[in-house]
Amino acid sequence: MYTLEEYRDVMEKCSQCSFCQATCPVFLATLMESQLARNRLNLIREIFFEKSMKLTDRAREILEHCLLCTNCTQTCASQVPVTDILIAARQEMGTDKGGVRATLMGKVLGKRALPPILGKLGAFAQKIGIGGKEMPRFAEKTFDHDFSGQIAASGVQRAKVAYFVGCGTHFLFPDTGRAVVDVFSKNGIGIDIPEGQVCCGIPLLAEGDLEGAREAVRANVAILDALDVDAIVTDCTSCGMMFKEKAGKCFPQDDPIQEKIGRVAEKMGEATDYLNALGLVVEPEALAARYAYHVPCHRAWAPGVKDAPLALLARVEGLDYVPLDNPEHCCGAAGTFFMQHRETAEKIRSPRLADIRKSDAQMVVTQCPTCRMYLSFRLDDREVLHPLSLLLKSYGADSDFR
Amino acid sequence: MRSLSKDLKKLLGSDQVFTSPEDLLAYANDGTFYLKRQIPDAVVLPHAAEDVAKVLRYADQHEIPLTPRGAGTGLAGGCTPVKGGIVLDMKRMNAIREINKDNMTASVQAGVVLGNFQKAVERQGLFYPPDPQSMSVCTLGGNVATRAGGPRGVKYGATGHYVLGVNFVLPDGEIIQSGGKFVKQSVGYDLPHLMTGSEGTLGVITDIDLRLLPYPEDNLTLVVVCETLDQAAALVSAIIARGAVPAMMEYVIKLAVSVMNSQFSFKKPIPETGEAYLLVYLDGSTAQVKKEAEVIREVAMDLKVPDVIVEEDKNAAAQYWTARKNFFPMVMSIFKRAIIEDVTVPRNKIPAFVSAVQNIALARSVTIGQAGHVGDGNLHPTLMQLEINPQTTLQAKETIDDLIRAGLELGGTISGEHGIGIHKQEYLEWELGPGQVELMRRIKKAFDPKGIMNPGKIWTA
């Protein structure tokens, strides 16, 4: 459960070694030790346990100035679950002042519908570029406009999966959803896109809105657990992480919902990883292009996340993989982080962009929709897309879906 | 402290000065949590030597304690601001100014991260051997200030052996350039090497010239499975006596091996059949590496050591070394407190020290892990405790006293690579004697008459 008390003991395992300096994007962008996993833990200890310090505005800033990218947690040799501790602290802190952001997010993401005025405002803001600020660009039609219900496998059905559609695909990049559907169906995988899906809940957790996250988990798990499918897939690495690692921690251990969450988590797979494990049955056609791969930070929940896109795309003749100097460098987007901490996010993104620009890759693939969005704001000459969208291109599909 | 904040912001940019307690907390300790912690009054992040000079002049004039800091990964409390005052965080001074392949030297700012520097020189076929295990984050300035070293000490020595020049700022703001990009110099006192290991008590190191080597052509990792700790120690002495010089020779006990096996998904898990292990890394020409591997095999056979595994798979071998690097924080996933001792003994005294450590553990009823740079006599016996309370704290203190006494009796030193900081102050005279300590105090006075530079370190007052 996301209460700090539950993490009191494990926090003591932090050896203060500071090796998180090597991987914390916010630290590397600011080179301030206060902006580091180690200090965030020390601050939480002093404020919530020792009570030697107060939860001041500055303390909030430091605790909110974390991407929840999980890089420190993935590399912590003392195995301190830093990300979960930060999530728990945010529930304890409450949300942003008055909770405006979380309420708005809960409404939009939870209902899966954009109030028309907001959509228009967003489009307008984009057009005139309010303060030159980067804002999410909503697709003209949400994913469910074109796809829902059962989609049969073409040819012999090898497996049947439920497709959990994340908010990124639903609102921003329905083309990714189309790629999942087309590529899976082509390869003998039947797809069920159940109605009533809502946001996975991770943005709400990040905002400290545990109740909102719980509602989302309850709604999704009820739907997904009821389906008779071989697996559940998501194209979004953060949604997958939420189901696999975080959903259960939103409830007490003895809550009856844990069983359902456990079953859904067990079946949850990342789309490229699942497809790669099952194998392609339809050979892609040759496609001459050079692509780079931006590895999403939320990669640890499924061990194949890092390699599956490369393994799948290696099947496409003429498609050359261009390794980046540092393929796992965070891009700084982190959900809504880039809108809340623009300066830091840009500092994190700029070496990532430089790395891409100096490569001769013509396009960049990544599974994460926010990475895709945030990188494409500044990559006019290179397309950023989901690996399955690139695979779909090699199957001869028209690529201008969006 | 309002005026301190205002004054410092007037000297430097406001994004270089932080004074809120939430920021300052980050600078209250180094890589230890069991030594004294102290929140400073301000932290300043200079961009250039001139920034450092401005802050020093100010601190000197107002007699404000000033503690330079690299990554804060030290293990002796060296950069803990025990007297408060200003912490000078050097990490933003991180430019590699030059890697000169023709001259085999590099010039860097003090805040350059060791691991980044090593990658940069290796891209040019060059080699910078010193390898404190915090290399992914620790800074070259911190390395120089503490004479840091690591496993490669056995063949390549420690940081001090690579320092050619040091630029530093004196408390009165004067910038001194000592040494330079030459491999020898016989002009006056050897200031670059006086600054090396000075732990921030004489001045602030801002720029460093370092010596480089060509990157070795080949390498090979061996895992030697030994029956007992004593056998492993005897093997080390025998290997060195036969003239084989591994680049790294690490000592690992069974407990450590099983922790490593369980926490790292090794391609090839290490067989847990021995009580002690040597993790050996040979480098050099292919012929030399092969020859040394053969020597080790022969010596092992003579001593009836059960198994010598030659790991030809470079990826599998690399995993062992990564696990070794993470050993210290990894221990913390099991124990509440792990105090890493740094006593270093002459290499022919390694077997004697290993048995002394076992006797101390037995006599004090404590767990002492032996997992260190055995090849250079820097064994890092690590006291590991499951509970922290006044009794175990006293036990820790007494055990460390014993370890240090045992090391000195064998002609060793109280610190091989961590420094004195606050951790070893009371033992300083045990090793140096009052005369040498007094001489050092006079040197300190000449550099820092008002005593603002990292006060409360090396000696107590």
GROMACS .gro file of N, CA and C in nm, chain B residues 212-329:
model
  354
  614LEU      N    1   4.847   0.960  -1.867
  614LEU     CA    2   4.768   0.852  -1.924
  614LEU      C    3   4.860   0.740  -1.973
  615LEU      N    4   4.803   0.623  -1.991
  615LEU     CA    5   4.878   0.508  -2.044
  615LEU      C    6   4.807   0.461  -2.171
  616PRO      N    7   4.876   0.382  -2.253
  616PRO     CA    8   4.804   0.320  -2.365
  616PRO      C    9   4.709   0.213  -2.313
  617TYR      N   10   4.593   0.197  -2.378
  617TYR     CA   11   4.498   0.098  -2.329
  617TYR      C   12   4.552  -0.043  -2.356
  618PRO      N   13   4.550  -0.131  -2.255
  618PRO     CA   14   4.608  -0.264  -2.273
  618PRO      C   15   4.539  -0.342  -2.386
  619GLU      N   16   4.621  -0.418  -2.457
  619GLU     CA   17   4.573  -0.488  -2.577
  619GLU      C   18   4.468  -0.595  -2.542
  620ASP      N   19   4.493  -0.667  -2.435
  620ASP     CA   20   4.407  -0.782  -2.407
  620ASP      C   21   4.381  -0.793  -2.256
  621ASN      N   22   4.281  -0.874  -2.221
  621ASN     CA   23   4.257  -0.899  -2.079
  621ASN      C   24   4.190  -1.034  -2.060
  622LEU      N   25   4.195  -1.080  -1.937
  622LEU     CA   26   4.138  -1.211  -1.906
  622LEU      C   27   4.098  -1.213  -1.758
  623THR      N   28   3.978  -1.268  -1.732
  623THR     CA   29   3.931  -1.277  -1.593
  623THR      C   30   3.940  -1.422  -1.544
  624LEU      N   31   3.993  -1.438  -1.424
  624LEU     CA   32   4.002  -1.571  -1.362
  624LEU      C   33   3.923  -1.571  -1.231
  625VAL      N   34   3.853  -1.678  -1.205
  625VAL     CA   35   3.791  -1.694  -1.073
  625VAL      C   36   3.860  -1.812  -1.006
  626VAL      N   37   3.927  -1.785  -0.894
  626VAL     CA   38   3.998  -1.893  -0.825
  626VAL      C   39   3.918  -1.932  -0.701
  627VAL      N   40   3.876  -2.057  -0.697
  627VAL     CA   41   3.796  -2.105  -0.584
  627VAL      C   42   3.890  -2.167  -0.481
  628CYS      N   43   3.893  -2.112  -0.360
  628CYS     CA   44   3.986  -2.160  -0.257
  628CYS      C   45   3.910  -2.229  -0.144
  629GLU      N   46   3.981  -2.319  -0.075
  629GLU     CA   47   3.918  -2.393   0.034
  629GLU      C   48   3.897  -2.306   0.158
  630THR      N   49   3.997  -2.225   0.190
  630THR     CA   50   3.989  -2.142   0.310
  630THR      C   51   4.037  -2.002   0.280
  631LEU      N   52   4.006  -1.911   0.372
  631LEU     CA   53   4.057  -1.775   0.359
  631LEU      C   54   4.209  -1.774   0.361
  632ASP      N   55   4.265  -1.857   0.448
  632ASP     CA   56   4.411  -1.861   0.459
  632ASP      C   57   4.475  -1.910   0.329
  633GLN      N   58   4.410  -2.007   0.268
  633GLN     CA   59   4.465  -2.057   0.142
  633GLN      C   60   4.465  -1.947   0.035
  634ALA      N   61   4.354  -1.873   0.030
  634ALA     CA   62   4.345  -1.764  -0.068
  634ALA      C   63   4.455  -1.661  -0.043
  635ALA      N   64   4.475  -1.628   0.083
  635ALA     CA   65   4.578  -1.529   0.117
  635ALA      C   66   4.717  -1.579   0.080
  636ALA      N   67   4.743  -1.707   0.108
  636ALA     CA   68   4.873  -1.764   0.073
  636ALA      C   69   4.893  -1.762  -0.078
  637LEU      N   70   4.786  -1.786  -0.149
  637LEU     CA   71   4.794  -1.786  -0.296
  637LEU      C   72   4.831  -1.647  -0.349
  638VAL      N   73   4.771  -1.544  -0.290
  638VAL     CA   74   4.803  -1.407  -0.333
  638VAL      C   75   4.952  -1.381  -0.318
  639SER      N   76   5.005  -1.412  -0.200
  639SER     CA   77   5.148  -1.389  -0.176
  639SER      C   78   5.232  -1.468  -0.276
  640ALA      N   79   5.191  -1.593  -0.302
  640ALA     CA   80   5.268  -1.678  -0.392
  640ALA      C   81   5.264  -1.623  -0.535
  641ILE      N   82   5.148  -1.573  -0.577
  641ILE     CA   83   5.136  -1.518  -0.713
  641ILE      C   84   5.229  -1.397  -0.728
  642ILE      N   85   5.226  -1.310  -0.627
  642ILE     CA   86   5.310  -1.190  -0.634
  642ILE      C   87   5.458  -1.228  -0.631
  643ALA      N   88   5.491  -1.326  -0.547
  643ALA     CA   89   5.631  -1.370  -0.538
  643ALA      C   90   5.680  -1.429  -0.671
  644ARG      N   91   5.591  -1.487  -0.748
  644ARG     CA   92   5.630  -1.545  -0.876
  644ARG      C   93   5.638  -1.440  -0.987
  645GLY      N   94   5.610  -1.315  -0.955
  645GLY     CA   95   5.629  -1.208  -1.052
  645GLY      C   96   5.509  -1.183  -1.143
  646ALA      N   97   5.400  -1.252  -1.121
  646ALA     CA   98   5.280  -1.220  -1.198
  646ALA      C   99   5.214  -1.098  -1.133
  647VAL      N  100   5.175  -1.001  -1.214
  647VAL     CA  101   5.112  -0.882  -1.157
  647VAL      C  102   4.975  -0.860  -1.222
  648PRO      N  103   4.871  -0.916  -1.162
  648PRO     CA  104   4.736  -0.892  -1.215
  648PRO      C  105   4.701  -0.745  -1.205
  649ALA      N  106   4.614  -0.699  -1.295
  649ALA     CA  107   4.566  -0.560  -1.286
  649ALA      C  108   4.473  -0.547  -1.166
  650MET      N  109   4.398  -0.654  -1.139
  650MET     CA  110   4.312  -0.654  -1.021
  650MET      C  111   4.317  -0.793  -0.958
  651MET      N  112   4.318  -0.796  -0.828
  651MET     CA  113   4.312  -0.924  -0.759
  651MET      C  114   4.225  -0.901  -0.636
  652GLU      N  115   4.099  -0.939  -0.646
  652GLU     CA  116   4.003  -0.911  -0.540
  652GLU      C  117   3.972  -1.037  -0.461
  653TYR      N  118   3.953  -1.014  -0.335
  653TYR     CA  119   3.930  -1.120  -0.241
  653TYR      C  120   3.781  -1.120  -0.210
  654VAL      N  121   3.716  -1.234  -0.222
  654VAL     CA  122   3.572  -1.239  -0.199
  654VAL      C  123   3.541  -1.361  -0.114
  655ILE      N  124   3.465  -1.343  -0.007
  655ILE     CA  125   3.430  -1.460   0.075
  655ILE      C  126   3.301  -1.523   0.022
  656LYS      N  127   3.274  -1.642   0.071
  656LYS     CA  128   3.159  -1.719   0.022
  656LYS      C  129   3.028  -1.641   0.034
  657LEU      N  130   3.010  -1.577   0.149
  657LEU     CA  131   2.887  -1.500   0.171
  657LEU      C  132   2.867  -1.398   0.058
  658ALA      N  133   2.978  -1.330   0.024
  658ALA     CA  134   2.970  -1.229  -0.081
  658ALA      C  135   2.935  -1.293  -0.215
  659VAL      N  136   2.992  -1.408  -0.241
  659VAL     CA  137   2.963  -1.476  -0.367
  659VAL      C  138   2.816  -1.515  -0.376
  660SER      N  139   2.761  -1.565  -0.264
  660SER     CA  140   2.620  -1.605  -0.274
  660SER      C  141   2.529  -1.483  -0.285
  661VAL      N  142   2.566  -1.372  -0.222
  661VAL     CA  143   2.488  -1.249  -0.239
  661VAL      C  144   2.495  -1.204  -0.385
  662MET      N  145   2.616  -1.206  -0.442
  662MET     CA  146   2.633  -1.163  -0.581
  662MET      C  147   2.554  -1.255  -0.675
  663ASN      N  148   2.564  -1.384  -0.652
  663ASN     CA  149   2.490  -1.479  -0.736
  663ASN      C  150   2.340  -1.455  -0.731
  664SER      N  151   2.290  -1.422  -0.609
  664SER     CA  152   2.145  -1.410  -0.597
  664SER      C  153   2.095  -1.274  -0.646
  665GLN      N  154   2.176  -1.171  -0.637
  665GLN     CA  155   2.127  -1.038  -0.674
  665GLN      C  156   2.160  -0.996  -0.816
  666PHE      N  157   2.256  -1.062  -0.878
  666PHE     CA  158   2.287  -1.030  -1.018
  666PHE      C  159   2.255  -1.155  -1.099
  667SER      N  160   2.183  -1.137  -1.206
  667SER     CA  161   2.157  -1.257  -1.286
  667SER      C  162   2.280  -1.285  -1.374
  668PHE      N  163   2.379  -1.346  -1.311
  668PHE     CA  164   2.502  -1.377  -1.382
  668PHE      C  165   2.474  -1.474  -1.497
  669LYS      N  166   2.538  -1.449  -1.608
  669LYS     CA  167   2.535  -1.545  -1.719
  669LYS      C  168   2.589  -1.679  -1.668
  670LYS      N  169   2.698  -1.670  -1.593
  670LYS     CA  170   2.756  -1.791  -1.534
  670LYS      C  171   2.774  -1.768  -1.384
  671PRO      N  172   2.682  -1.821  -1.303
  671PRO     CA  173   2.695  -1.804  -1.158
  671PRO      C  174   2.827  -1.865  -1.108
  672ILE      N  175   2.885  -1.804  -1.005
  672ILE     CA  176   3.010  -1.855  -0.950
  672ILE      C  177   2.977  -1.975  -0.862
  673PRO      N  178   3.045  -2.089  -0.881
  673PRO     CA  179   3.015  -2.205  -0.797
  673PRO      C  180   3.042  -2.174  -0.650
  674GLU      N  181   2.945  -2.206  -0.563
  674GLU     CA  182   2.962  -2.171  -0.422
  674GLU      C  183   3.026  -2.285  -0.344
  675THR      N  184   3.133  -2.337  -0.397
  675THR     CA  185   3.195  -2.455  -0.336
  675THR      C  186   3.311  -2.420  -0.244
  676GLY      N  187   3.365  -2.298  -0.256
  676GLY     CA  188   3.481  -2.262  -0.174
  676GLY      C  189   3.442  -2.171  -0.060
  677GLU      N  190   3.535  -2.151   0.034
  677GLU     CA  191   3.512  -2.057   0.144
  677GLU      C  192   3.560  -1.918   0.105
  678ALA      N  193   3.657  -1.914   0.015
  678ALA     CA  194   3.712  -1.785  -0.028
  678ALA      C  195   3.744  -1.791  -0.176
  679TYR      N  196   3.743  -1.673  -0.238
  679TYR     CA  197   3.762  -1.666  -0.383
  679TYR      C  198   3.857  -1.552  -0.416
  680LEU      N  199   3.930  -1.572  -0.525
  680LEU     CA  200   4.005  -1.461  -0.581
  680LEU      C  201   3.945  -1.431  -0.717
  681LEU      N  202   3.914  -1.304  -0.736
  681LEU     CA  203   3.865  -1.259  -0.865
  681LEU      C  204   3.984  -1.186  -0.927
  682VAL      N  205   4.038  -1.243  -1.035
  682VAL     CA  206   4.163  -1.191  -1.090
  682VAL      C  207   4.141  -1.136  -1.231
  683TYR      N  208   4.198  -1.020  -1.257
  683TYR     CA  209   4.188  -0.959  -1.391
  683TYR      C  210   4.329  -0.936  -1.440
  684LEU      N  211   4.363  -0.999  -1.551
  684LEU     CA  212   4.494  -0.982  -1.609
  684LEU      C  213   4.480  -0.891  -1.729
  685ASP      N  214   4.576  -0.800  -1.749
  685ASP     CA  215   4.574  -0.724  -1.874
  685ASP      C  216   4.715  -0.703  -1.926
  686GLY      N  217   4.723  -0.666  -2.051
  686GLY     CA  218   4.853  -0.646  -2.116
  686GLY      C  219   4.847  -0.703  -2.256
  687SER      N  220   4.964  -0.741  -2.310
  687SER     CA  221   4.964  -0.803  -2.442
  687SER      C  222   4.902  -0.942  -2.428
  688THR      N  223   4.853  -0.996  -2.539
  688THR     CA  224   4.789  -1.129  -2.533
  688THR      C  225   4.886  -1.233  -2.477
  689ALA      N  226   5.011  -1.224  -2.522
  689ALA     CA  227   5.111  -1.322  -2.476
  689ALA      C  228   5.130  -1.311  -2.325
  690GLN      N  229   5.139  -1.187  -2.276
  690GLN     CA  230   5.163  -1.166  -2.132
  690GLN      C  231   5.044  -1.215  -2.049
  691VAL      N  232   4.924  -1.188  -2.096
  691VAL     CA  233   4.803  -1.230  -2.025
  691VAL      C  234   4.801  -1.382  -2.015
  692LYS      N  235   4.832  -1.448  -2.127
  692LYS     CA  236   4.833  -1.595  -2.127
  692LYS      C  237   4.936  -1.649  -2.029
  693LYS      N  238   5.054  -1.587  -2.033
  693LYS     CA  239   5.164  -1.635  -1.949
  693LYS      C  240   5.127  -1.619  -1.801
  694GLU      N  241   5.069  -1.506  -1.767
  694GLU     CA  242   5.033  -1.483  -1.626
  694GLU      C  243   4.923  -1.578  -1.581
  695ALA      N  244   4.830  -1.607  -1.671
  695ALA     CA  245   4.724  -1.703  -1.637
  695ALA      C  246   4.785  -1.839  -1.607
  696GLU      N  247   4.886  -1.874  -1.685
  696GLU     CA  248   4.954  -2.002  -1.666
  696GLU      C  249   5.024  -2.006  -1.530
  697VAL      N  250   5.092  -1.895  -1.498
  697VAL     CA  251   5.162  -1.886  -1.369
  697VAL      C  252   5.063  -1.906  -1.254
  698ILE      N  253   4.949  -1.839  -1.264
  698ILE     CA  254   4.850  -1.849  -1.156
  698ILE      C  255   4.799  -1.993  -1.145
  699ARG      N  256   4.779  -2.056  -1.258
  699ARG     CA  257   4.734  -2.195  -1.256
  699ARG      C  258   4.838  -2.285  -1.187
  700GLU      N  259   4.963  -2.263  -1.222
  700GLU     CA  260   5.071  -2.345  -1.161
  700GLU      C  261   5.077  -2.324  -1.010
  701VAL      N  262   5.079  -2.197  -0.971
  701VAL     CA  263   5.088  -2.167  -0.827
  701VAL      C  264   4.968  -2.228  -0.754
  702ALA      N  265   4.851  -2.217  -0.815
  702ALA     CA  266   4.730  -2.273  -0.753
  702ALA      C  267   4.743  -2.423  -0.737
  703MET      N  268   4.801  -2.487  -0.838
  703MET     CA  269   4.816  -2.633  -0.830
  703MET      C  270   4.913  -2.670  -0.718
  704ASP      N  271   5.024  -2.595  -0.710
  704ASP     CA  272   5.122  -2.619  -0.603
  704ASP      C  273   5.056  -2.611  -0.465
  705LEU      N  274   4.964  -2.516  -0.451
  705LEU     CA  275   4.902  -2.495  -0.319
  705LEU      C  276   4.776  -2.580  -0.302
  706LYS      N  277   4.750  -2.666  -0.400
  706LYS     CA  278   4.631  -2.755  -0.397
  706LYS      C  279   4.500  -2.676  -0.385
  707VAL      N  280   4.496  -2.566  -0.458
  707VAL     CA  281   4.372  -2.488  -0.466
  707VAL      C  282   4.275  -2.563  -0.557
  708PRO      N  283   4.151  -2.582  -0.512
  708PRO     CA  284   4.058  -2.670  -0.585
  708PRO      C  285   4.031  -2.631  -0.731
  709ASP      N  286   4.012  -2.503  -0.760
  709ASP     CA  287   3.961  -2.473  -0.894
  709ASP      C  288   4.006  -2.336  -0.944
  710VAL      N  289   4.053  -2.332  -1.067
  710VAL     CA  290   4.082  -2.205  -1.132
  710VAL      C  291   3.996  -2.197  -1.258
  711ILE      N  292   3.897  -2.106  -1.257
  711ILE     CA  293   3.809  -2.092  -1.373
  711ILE      C  294   3.860  -1.977  -1.459
  712VAL      N  295   3.895  -2.009  -1.582
  712VAL     CA  296   3.937  -1.903  -1.674
  712VAL      C  297   3.814  -1.861  -1.753
  713GLU      N  298   3.770  -1.738  -1.733
  713GLU     CA  299   3.645  -1.693  -1.797
  713GLU      C  300   3.675  -1.625  -1.930
  714GLU      N  301   3.667  -1.700  -2.037
  714GLU     CA  302   3.699  -1.645  -2.170
  714GLU      C  303   3.588  -1.552  -2.220
  715ASP      N  304   3.465  -1.577  -2.174
  715ASP     CA  305   3.351  -1.496  -2.217
  715ASP      C  306   3.358  -1.358  -2.150
  716LYS      N  307   3.390  -1.257  -2.232
  716LYS     CA  308   3.413  -1.124  -2.177
  716LYS      C  309   3.287  -1.065  -2.112
  717ASN      N  310   3.170  -1.098  -2.166
  717ASN     CA  311   3.046  -1.044  -2.108
  717ASN      C  312   3.018  -1.104  -1.971
  718ALA      N  313   3.039  -1.235  -1.961
  718ALA     CA  314   3.019  -1.301  -1.832
  718ALA      C  315   3.116  -1.244  -1.730
  719ALA      N  316   3.241  -1.221  -1.773
  719ALA     CA  317   3.343  -1.167  -1.683
  719ALA      C  318   3.306  -1.025  -1.639
  720ALA      N  319   3.257  -0.947  -1.734
  720ALA     CA  320   3.224  -0.807  -1.702
  720ALA      C  321   3.117  -0.803  -1.593
  721GLN      N  322   3.026  -0.901  -1.593
  721GLN     CA  323   2.922  -0.902  -1.490
  721GLN      C  324   2.981  -0.917  -1.349
  722TYR      N  325   3.086  -0.999  -1.338
  722TYR     CA  326   3.149  -1.016  -1.206
  722TYR      C  327   3.204  -0.883  -1.156
  723TRP      N  328   3.264  -0.809  -1.248
  723TRP     CA  329   3.328  -0.684  -1.206
  723TRP      C  330   3.224  -0.577  -1.174
  724THR      N  331   3.111  -0.581  -1.244
  724THR     CA  332   3.003  -0.488  -1.211
  724THR      C  333   2.949  -0.519  -1.071
  725ALA      N  334   2.933  -0.648  -1.044
  725ALA     CA  335   2.884  -0.688  -0.912
  725ALA      C  336   2.982  -0.642  -0.805
  726ARG      N  337   3.110  -0.655  -0.833
  726ARG     CA  338   3.213  -0.613  -0.738
  726ARG      C  339   3.200  -0.465  -0.707
  727LYS      N  340   3.173  -0.385  -0.811
  727LYS     CA  341   3.160  -0.240  -0.795
  727LYS      C  342   3.045  -0.206  -0.702
  728ASN      N  343   2.939  -0.287  -0.711
  728ASN     CA  344   2.819  -0.258  -0.633
  728ASN      C  345   2.820  -0.326  -0.498
  729PHE      N  346   2.935  -0.380  -0.463
  729PHE     CA  347   2.936  -0.464  -0.344
  729PHE      C  348   2.897  -0.389  -0.217
  730PHE      N  349   2.951  -0.269  -0.204
  730PHE     CA  350   2.928  -0.194  -0.080
  730PHE      C  351   2.779  -0.161  -0.060
  731PRO      N  352   2.712  -0.098  -0.157
  731PRO     CA  353   2.568  -0.075  -0.135
  731PRO      C  354   2.488  -0.205  -0.128
   0.00000   0.00000   0.00000
